[in-house]
Amino acid sequence: MFVARVIPSEGLDPVRDACDLDLWEDELPPPRDELLRRVAGCDGVLTLLTDRVDDEFLDAAGPQLKVVSNYAVGFDNIDVAACARRGIPVGNTPGVLTDTTADLTWALLMAAARRLPEGDRYVRAGSWKTWGPLLLLGPDVHGATIGIVGFGRIGQAVARRAQGFGMEILYHDLQPLPPSVSDPLGATYLPLEELLPRSDFVTLHVNLSPVTRHLINAETLALMKSTAVLVNTSRGPVVDQAALASALRDGVIWAAALDVTDPEPIPMDDPLVGLDNCLIVPHIASASRATRGKMASMAAANLLAGVRGEQLPTEVPPPS
Ligand code: DGY
């Protein structure tokens, strides 16, 4: 087995106990040529979202490869169709990170609305001289309208949090969900072009696909309120970053909070980095100790099942 990074012991220990483990121990991902060299001859590989699994990777691994287990719920780094053509199942880690990701989404939303990073920088810069009636004003979160784009597990978990803040909850997805899902959340379906102008907060929870790449662009940003806050904990390329930077600079929208960027890490000369109304954290939505441990144990279970020729506990459905 090749495991492409040190993951929590909940996943590493069972793999180490069961098989011959080649572990990439650096903090940074293996460079491409090293990755291709290390997977050669492996029966199973445990990858991260930083490792691209495509035909080149599968050729390098060889025909004995039985499983690709991704340490993430997202799998846009994997060409699932290419794996399916070779009969190689792909595993991911759904479910266990839903609430942890929704928590971080909420932290970003609150922090951007109430300008926490700016406030922190202000204090540390020694600028805090007195209580100021106009200092660092922002919008209320309670009672506001939230537009949730992508109403799967994580989007719905965000909606549950929004209920506690007495918010009006709007959502958009490929199609309206059954009332048995949306009614208990008090969530109303709207087409994207109707949801954006009505939302005070817009939060993104879609998979990255050709359909969702640059879903938020100059045109869709222009539909949003000039007071709106955009939150992205999905994937960086869902947002056209150059368009977002212009929108934040020109007051088309008020603020943004990003857990994901395009590329990652975001280059230090990206215009977003210089904007006070853009909060950026380094793709940490699932980063609680407990959740990363559960993800590790699920990824190990998928890896070991695949090597034994068993059904993966959580397999990414192959494209039809
Ligand atoms: C995922 O799982 O897809 C996240 O982006 C990382 O936990």
GROMACS .gro file of C-alpha atoms and ligand atoms in nm:
model
  327
    1MET     CA    1   0.000   0.000   0.000
    2PHE     CA    2   0.106   0.353  -0.058
    3VAL     CA    3  -0.032   0.614   0.181
    4ALA     CA    4   0.032   0.961   0.047
    5ARG     CA    5   0.062   1.150   0.380
    6VAL     CA    6   0.069   1.092   0.753
    7ILE     CA    7  -0.296   1.063   0.860
    8PRO     CA    8  -0.429   1.011   1.214
    9SER     CA    9  -0.342   0.681   1.379
   10GLU     CA   10  -0.705   0.565   1.357
   11GLY     CA   11  -0.630   0.502   0.989
   12LEU     CA   12  -0.259   0.441   0.985
   13ASP     CA   13  -0.250   0.169   1.252
   14PRO     CA   14  -0.495  -0.074   1.085
   15VAL     CA   15  -0.319  -0.035   0.751
   16ARG     CA   16   0.023  -0.085   0.910
   17ASP     CA   17  -0.105  -0.394   1.092
   18ALA     CA   18  -0.260  -0.548   0.781
   19CYS     CA   19  -0.005  -0.492   0.510
   20ASP     CA   20   0.324  -0.370   0.379
   21LEU     CA   21   0.295   0.007   0.411
   22ASP     CA   22   0.489   0.268   0.219
   23LEU     CA   23   0.412   0.599   0.390
   24TRP     CA   24   0.497   0.943   0.250
   25GLU     CA   25   0.602   1.125   0.568
   26ASP     CA   26   0.670   1.478   0.442
   27GLU     CA   27   0.440   1.764   0.531
   28LEU     CA   28   0.412   1.854   0.162
   29PRO     CA   29   0.251   1.616  -0.090
   30PRO     CA   30   0.477   1.389  -0.293
   31PRO     CA   31   0.595   1.560  -0.613
   32ARG     CA   32   0.425   1.408  -0.917
   33ASP     CA   33   0.719   1.200  -1.039
   34GLU     CA   34   0.780   1.066  -0.689
   35LEU     CA   35   0.413   0.982  -0.650
   36LEU     CA   36   0.410   0.791  -0.979
   37ARG     CA   37   0.725   0.606  -0.879
   38ARG     CA   38   0.596   0.515  -0.533
   39VAL     CA   39   0.256   0.379  -0.644
   40ALA     CA   40   0.415   0.141  -0.897
   41GLY     CA   41   0.327  -0.216  -0.805
   42CYS     CA   42   0.090  -0.123  -0.519
   43ASP     CA   43  -0.232  -0.314  -0.449
   44GLY     CA   44  -0.395  -0.014  -0.286
   45VAL     CA   45  -0.333   0.358  -0.257
   46LEU     CA   46  -0.463   0.607  -0.005
   47THR     CA   47  -0.467   0.952  -0.163
   48LEU     CA   48  -0.544   1.307  -0.053
   49LEU     CA   49  -0.715   1.585  -0.242
   50THR     CA   50  -0.368   1.710  -0.340
   51ASP     CA   51  -0.292   1.390  -0.537
   52ARG     CA   52  -0.427   1.371  -0.893
   53VAL     CA   53  -0.544   1.021  -0.985
   54ASP     CA   54  -0.584   0.989  -1.360
   55ASP     CA   55  -0.484   0.752  -1.642
   56GLU     CA   56  -0.119   0.847  -1.601
   57PHE     CA   57  -0.135   0.760  -1.231
   58LEU     CA   58  -0.319   0.433  -1.296
   59ASP     CA   59  -0.072   0.335  -1.569
   60ALA     CA   60   0.214   0.407  -1.331
   61ALA     CA   61   0.053   0.201  -1.055
   62GLY     CA   62   0.001  -0.101  -1.281
   63PRO     CA   63  -0.275  -0.354  -1.348
   64GLN     CA   64  -0.260  -0.512  -1.000
   65LEU     CA   65  -0.403  -0.194  -0.837
   66LYS     CA   66  -0.727  -0.291  -0.664
   67VAL     CA   67  -0.846   0.025  -0.490
   68VAL     CA   68  -0.805   0.402  -0.459
   69SER     CA   69  -0.915   0.532  -0.120
   70ASN     CA   70  -0.943   0.909  -0.093
   71TYR     CA   71  -0.900   1.075   0.246
   72ALA     CA   72  -1.180   1.327   0.178
   73VAL     CA   73  -1.547   1.335   0.097
   74GLY     CA   74  -1.472   1.533  -0.223
   75PHE     CA   75  -1.313   1.337  -0.507
   76ASP     CA   76  -1.258   1.596  -0.780
   77ASN     CA   77  -0.887   1.501  -0.770
   78ILE     CA   78  -0.981   1.157  -0.901
   79ASP     CA   79  -1.085   1.061  -1.252
   80VAL     CA   80  -1.352   0.820  -1.129
   81ALA     CA   81  -1.446   0.721  -1.485
   82ALA     CA   82  -1.085   0.622  -1.559
   83CYS     CA   83  -1.081   0.408  -1.243
   84ALA     CA   84  -1.417   0.252  -1.337
   85ARG     CA   85  -1.290   0.161  -1.686
   86ARG     CA   86  -1.020  -0.044  -1.515
   87GLY     CA   87  -1.258  -0.190  -1.255
   88ILE     CA   88  -1.088  -0.004  -0.970
   89PRO     CA   89  -1.329   0.110  -0.697
   90VAL     CA   90  -1.282   0.454  -0.541
   91GLY     CA   91  -1.360   0.520  -0.174
   92ASN     CA   92  -1.431   0.850   0.001
   93THR     CA   93  -1.529   0.962   0.353
   94PRO     CA   94  -1.886   1.096   0.346
   95GLY     CA   95  -2.098   1.174   0.650
   96VAL     CA   96  -1.836   1.203   0.923
   97LEU     CA   97  -1.729   1.556   0.832
   98THR     CA   98  -2.075   1.702   0.765
   99ASP     CA   99  -2.124   1.880   1.098
  100THR     CA  100  -1.760   1.978   1.138
  101THR     CA  101  -1.768   2.143   0.795
  102ALA     CA  102  -2.098   2.314   0.877
  103ASP     CA  103  -1.943   2.442   1.203
  104LEU     CA  104  -1.653   2.601   1.014
  105THR     CA  105  -1.892   2.745   0.758
  106TRP     CA  106  -2.074   2.909   1.045
  107ALA     CA  107  -1.752   3.034   1.201
  108LEU     CA  108  -1.655   3.195   0.869
  109LEU     CA  109  -1.998   3.347   0.820
  110MET     CA  110  -1.999   3.499   1.169
  111ALA     CA  111  -1.636   3.612   1.148
  112ALA     CA  112  -1.688   3.787   0.814
  113ALA     CA  113  -2.015   3.948   0.922
  114ARG     CA  114  -1.877   4.074   1.252
  115ARG     CA  115  -1.531   4.151   1.112
  116LEU     CA  116  -1.336   3.941   1.361
  117PRO     CA  117  -1.006   3.925   1.167
  118GLU     CA  118  -1.014   4.302   1.113
  119GLY     CA  119  -1.091   4.357   1.481
  120ASP     CA  120  -0.807   4.130   1.586
  121ARG     CA  121  -0.562   4.305   1.352
  122TYR     CA  122  -0.684   4.644   1.482
  123VAL     CA  123  -0.616   4.551   1.845
  124ARG     CA  124  -0.274   4.400   1.775
  125ALA     CA  125  -0.175   4.707   1.570
  126GLY     CA  126  -0.235   4.922   1.881
  127SER     CA  127  -0.518   5.111   1.707
  128TRP     CA  128  -0.777   5.053   1.982
  129LYS     CA  129  -0.803   5.393   2.155
  130THR     CA  130  -1.165   5.398   2.275
  131TRP     CA  131  -1.511   5.245   2.235
  132GLY     CA  132  -1.629   5.368   1.896
  133PRO     CA  133  -1.996   5.406   1.796
  134LEU     CA  134  -1.905   5.346   1.432
  135LEU     CA  135  -1.617   5.106   1.484
  136LEU     CA  136  -1.617   4.789   1.271
  137LEU     CA  137  -1.988   4.781   1.202
  138GLY     CA  138  -2.131   4.484   1.018
  139PRO     CA  139  -2.464   4.320   0.943
  140ASP     CA  140  -2.673   4.118   1.187
  141VAL     CA  141  -2.669   3.746   1.129
  142HIS     CA  142  -2.982   3.667   1.331
  143GLY     CA  143  -3.300   3.725   1.136
  144ALA     CA  144  -3.113   3.766   0.805
  145THR     CA  145  -3.171   3.563   0.488
  146ILE     CA  146  -2.928   3.286   0.400
  147GLY     CA  147  -2.901   3.137   0.052
  148ILE     CA  148  -2.753   2.786   0.055
  149VAL     CA  149  -2.623   2.675  -0.284
  150GLY     CA  150  -2.597   2.295  -0.286
  151PHE     CA  151  -2.843   2.137  -0.044
  152GLY     CA  152  -2.679   1.801   0.029
  153ARG     CA  153  -2.567   1.681   0.369
  154ILE     CA  154  -2.347   1.983   0.446
  155GLY     CA  155  -2.587   2.242   0.305
  156GLN     CA  156  -2.865   2.096   0.520
  157ALA     CA  157  -2.641   2.098   0.829
  158VAL     CA  158  -2.578   2.469   0.766
  159ALA     CA  159  -2.954   2.520   0.740
  160ARG     CA  160  -3.001   2.358   1.084
  161ARG     CA  161  -2.759   2.612   1.230
  162ALA     CA  162  -2.938   2.897   1.049
  163GLN     CA  163  -3.266   2.789   1.212
  164GLY     CA  164  -3.112   2.863   1.551
  165PHE     CA  165  -3.040   3.217   1.433
  166GLY     CA  166  -3.399   3.274   1.320
  167MET     CA  167  -3.292   3.317   0.959
  168GLU     CA  168  -3.499   3.290   0.644
  169ILE     CA  169  -3.353   2.989   0.464
  170LEU     CA  170  -3.341   2.971   0.084
  171TYR     CA  171  -3.167   2.696  -0.107
  172HIS     CA  172  -3.071   2.604  -0.459
  173ASP     CA  173  -2.978   2.264  -0.596
  174LEU     CA  174  -3.010   2.079  -0.927
  175GLN     CA  175  -3.376   2.034  -0.838
  176PRO     CA  176  -3.602   2.097  -0.538
  177LEU     CA  177  -3.567   1.838  -0.263
  178PRO     CA  178  -3.868   1.646  -0.133
  179PRO     CA  179  -4.073   1.841   0.124
  180SER     CA  180  -3.979   1.571   0.379
  181VAL     CA  181  -3.623   1.715   0.362
  182SER     CA  182  -3.686   2.087   0.314
  183ASP     CA  183  -3.998   2.141   0.531
  184PRO     CA  184  -3.844   2.049   0.869
  185LEU     CA  185  -3.563   2.295   0.787
  186GLY     CA  186  -3.808   2.563   0.679
  187ALA     CA  187  -3.608   2.590   0.357
  188THR     CA  188  -3.747   2.729   0.033
  189TYR     CA  189  -3.614   2.626  -0.309
  190LEU     CA  190  -3.530   2.903  -0.555
  191PRO     CA  191  -3.351   2.914  -0.889
  192LEU     CA  192  -3.001   3.059  -0.841
  193GLU     CA  193  -3.085   3.386  -1.014
  194GLU     CA  194  -3.371   3.441  -0.765
  195LEU     CA  195  -3.183   3.320  -0.457
  196LEU     CA  196  -2.882   3.550  -0.504
  197PRO     CA  197  -3.062   3.888  -0.501
  198ARG     CA  198  -3.262   3.787  -0.192
  199SER     CA  199  -2.980   3.653   0.027
  200ASP     CA  200  -2.781   3.846   0.287
  201PHE     CA  201  -2.544   3.549   0.315
  202VAL     CA  202  -2.467   3.311   0.028
  203THR     CA  203  -2.289   2.989   0.120
  204LEU     CA  204  -2.159   2.732  -0.130
  205HIS     CA  205  -2.187   2.354  -0.076
  206VAL     CA  206  -2.177   2.204  -0.426
  207ASN     CA  207  -1.940   1.941  -0.563
  208LEU     CA  208  -1.688   2.068  -0.812
  209SER     CA  209  -1.794   1.958  -1.161
  210PRO     CA  210  -1.797   2.113  -1.508
  211VAL     CA  211  -2.142   2.249  -1.419
  212THR     CA  212  -2.032   2.419  -1.096
  213ARG     CA  213  -1.689   2.548  -1.206
  214HIS     CA  214  -1.710   2.931  -1.183
  215LEU     CA  215  -2.075   2.910  -1.081
  216ILE     CA  216  -2.000   3.231  -0.893
  217ASN     CA  217  -1.865   3.469  -1.156
  218ALA     CA  218  -1.898   3.836  -1.256
  219GLU     CA  219  -2.258   3.786  -1.370
  220THR     CA  220  -2.379   3.592  -1.064
  221LEU     CA  221  -2.190   3.824  -0.826
  222ALA     CA  222  -2.370   4.118  -0.988
  223LEU     CA  223  -2.702   3.957  -0.888
  224MET     CA  224  -2.608   3.961  -0.519
  225LYS     CA  225  -2.684   4.240  -0.271
  226SER     CA  226  -2.411   4.501  -0.229
  227THR     CA  227  -2.432   4.416   0.145
  228ALA     CA  228  -2.398   4.039   0.089
  229VAL     CA  229  -2.139   3.806   0.238
  230LEU     CA  230  -2.020   3.508   0.030
  231VAL     CA  231  -1.889   3.198   0.211
  232ASN     CA  232  -1.714   2.912   0.031
  233THR     CA  233  -1.626   2.584   0.200
  234SER     CA  234  -1.682   2.371  -0.112
  235ARG     CA  235  -1.402   2.389  -0.369
  236GLY     CA  236  -1.203   2.694  -0.483
  237PRO     CA  237  -1.281   2.671  -0.857
  238VAL     CA  238  -1.655   2.706  -0.788
  239VAL     CA  239  -1.573   3.077  -0.760
  240ASP     CA  240  -1.409   3.284  -1.034
  241GLN     CA  241  -1.153   3.437  -0.802
  242ALA     CA  242  -1.056   3.731  -1.026
  243ALA     CA  243  -1.424   3.826  -1.051
  244LEU     CA  244  -1.462   3.793  -0.674
  245ALA     CA  245  -1.164   4.021  -0.610
  246SER     CA  246  -1.313   4.288  -0.840
  247ALA     CA  247  -1.655   4.251  -0.677
  248LEU     CA  248  -1.508   4.294  -0.327
  249ARG     CA  249  -1.292   4.587  -0.431
  250ASP     CA  250  -1.572   4.767  -0.619
  251GLY     CA  251  -1.842   4.712  -0.357
  252VAL     CA  252  -2.049   4.475  -0.573
  253ILE     CA  253  -2.067   4.257  -0.260
  254TRP     CA  254  -1.960   4.343   0.093
  255ALA     CA  255  -1.738   4.059   0.212
  256ALA     CA  256  -1.625   3.703   0.150
  257ALA     CA  257  -1.494   3.422   0.366
  258LEU     CA  258  -1.310   3.137   0.197
  259ASP     CA  259  -1.190   2.803   0.325
  260VAL     CA  260  -1.094   2.698  -0.028
  261THR     CA  261  -0.916   2.882  -0.308
  262ASP     CA  262  -0.799   2.823  -0.664
  263PRO     CA  263  -0.518   2.728  -0.658
  264GLU     CA  264  -0.433   2.605  -0.309
  265PRO     CA  265  -0.239   2.749  -0.145
  266ILE     CA  266  -0.350   3.089  -0.271
  267PRO     CA  267  -0.049   3.281  -0.412
  268MET     CA  268   0.053   3.570  -0.188
  269ASP     CA  269   0.018   3.809  -0.483
  270ASP     CA  270  -0.346   3.711  -0.546
  271PRO     CA  271  -0.555   4.030  -0.519
  272LEU     CA  272  -0.783   3.861  -0.261
  273VAL     CA  273  -0.495   3.840  -0.014
  274GLY     CA  274  -0.468   4.218  -0.001
  275LEU     CA  275  -0.837   4.280   0.069
  276ASP     CA  276  -0.951   4.348   0.426
  277ASN     CA  277  -1.304   4.232   0.341
  278CYS     CA  278  -1.185   3.886   0.238
  279LEU     CA  279  -1.118   3.631   0.511
  280ILE     CA  280  -0.917   3.328   0.401
  281VAL     CA  281  -0.830   3.012   0.596
  282PRO     CA  282  -0.627   2.715   0.464
  283HIS     CA  283  -0.890   2.449   0.377
  284ILE     CA  284  -0.959   2.348   0.738
  285ALA     CA  285  -1.335   2.286   0.732
  286SER     CA  286  -1.300   1.922   0.843
  287ALA     CA  287  -1.008   1.991   1.075
  288SER     CA  288  -1.135   1.881   1.413
  289ARG     CA  289  -0.931   1.609   1.582
  290ALA     CA  290  -1.229   1.376   1.610
  291THR     CA  291  -1.341   1.418   1.250
  292ARG     CA  292  -0.997   1.376   1.098
  293GLY     CA  293  -0.966   1.056   1.304
  294LYS     CA  294  -1.299   0.925   1.172
  295MET     CA  295  -1.200   1.014   0.817
  296ALA     CA  296  -0.876   0.821   0.864
  297SER     CA  297  -1.053   0.514   0.993
  298MET     CA  298  -1.303   0.522   0.703
  299ALA     CA  299  -1.029   0.567   0.446
  300ALA     CA  300  -0.840   0.271   0.595
  301ALA     CA  301  -1.156   0.057   0.591
  302ASN     CA  302  -1.208   0.136   0.223
  303LEU     CA  303  -0.845   0.063   0.142
  304LEU     CA  304  -0.840  -0.272   0.322
  305ALA     CA  305  -1.178  -0.382   0.183
  306GLY     CA  306  -1.062  -0.300  -0.171
  307VAL     CA  307  -0.739  -0.493  -0.135
  308ARG     CA  308  -0.934  -0.794  -0.007
  309GLY     CA  309  -1.170  -0.772  -0.305
  310GLU     CA  310  -1.464  -0.679  -0.080
  311GLN     CA  311  -1.725  -0.409  -0.134
  312LEU     CA  312  -1.591  -0.073  -0.008
  313PRO     CA  313  -1.790   0.051   0.295
  314THR     CA  314  -1.820   0.393   0.129
  315GLU     CA  315  -1.763   0.373  -0.245
  316VAL     CA  316  -1.796   0.667  -0.483
  317PRO     CA  317  -2.065   0.558  -0.731
  318PRO     CA  318  -1.899   0.496  -1.069
  319PRO     CA  319  -2.035   0.726  -1.342
  320SER     CA  320  -2.327   0.565  -1.525
  321DGY     C1  321  -1.317   1.698   0.179
  321DGY     O1  322  -1.325   1.600   0.255
  321DGY     O2  323  -1.353   1.693   0.062
  321DGY     C2  324  -1.263   1.825   0.237
  321DGY     O3  325  -1.244   1.921   0.144
  321DGY     C3  326  -1.138   1.799   0.319
  321DGY     O4  327  -1.180   1.734   0.433
   0.00000   0.00000   0.00000
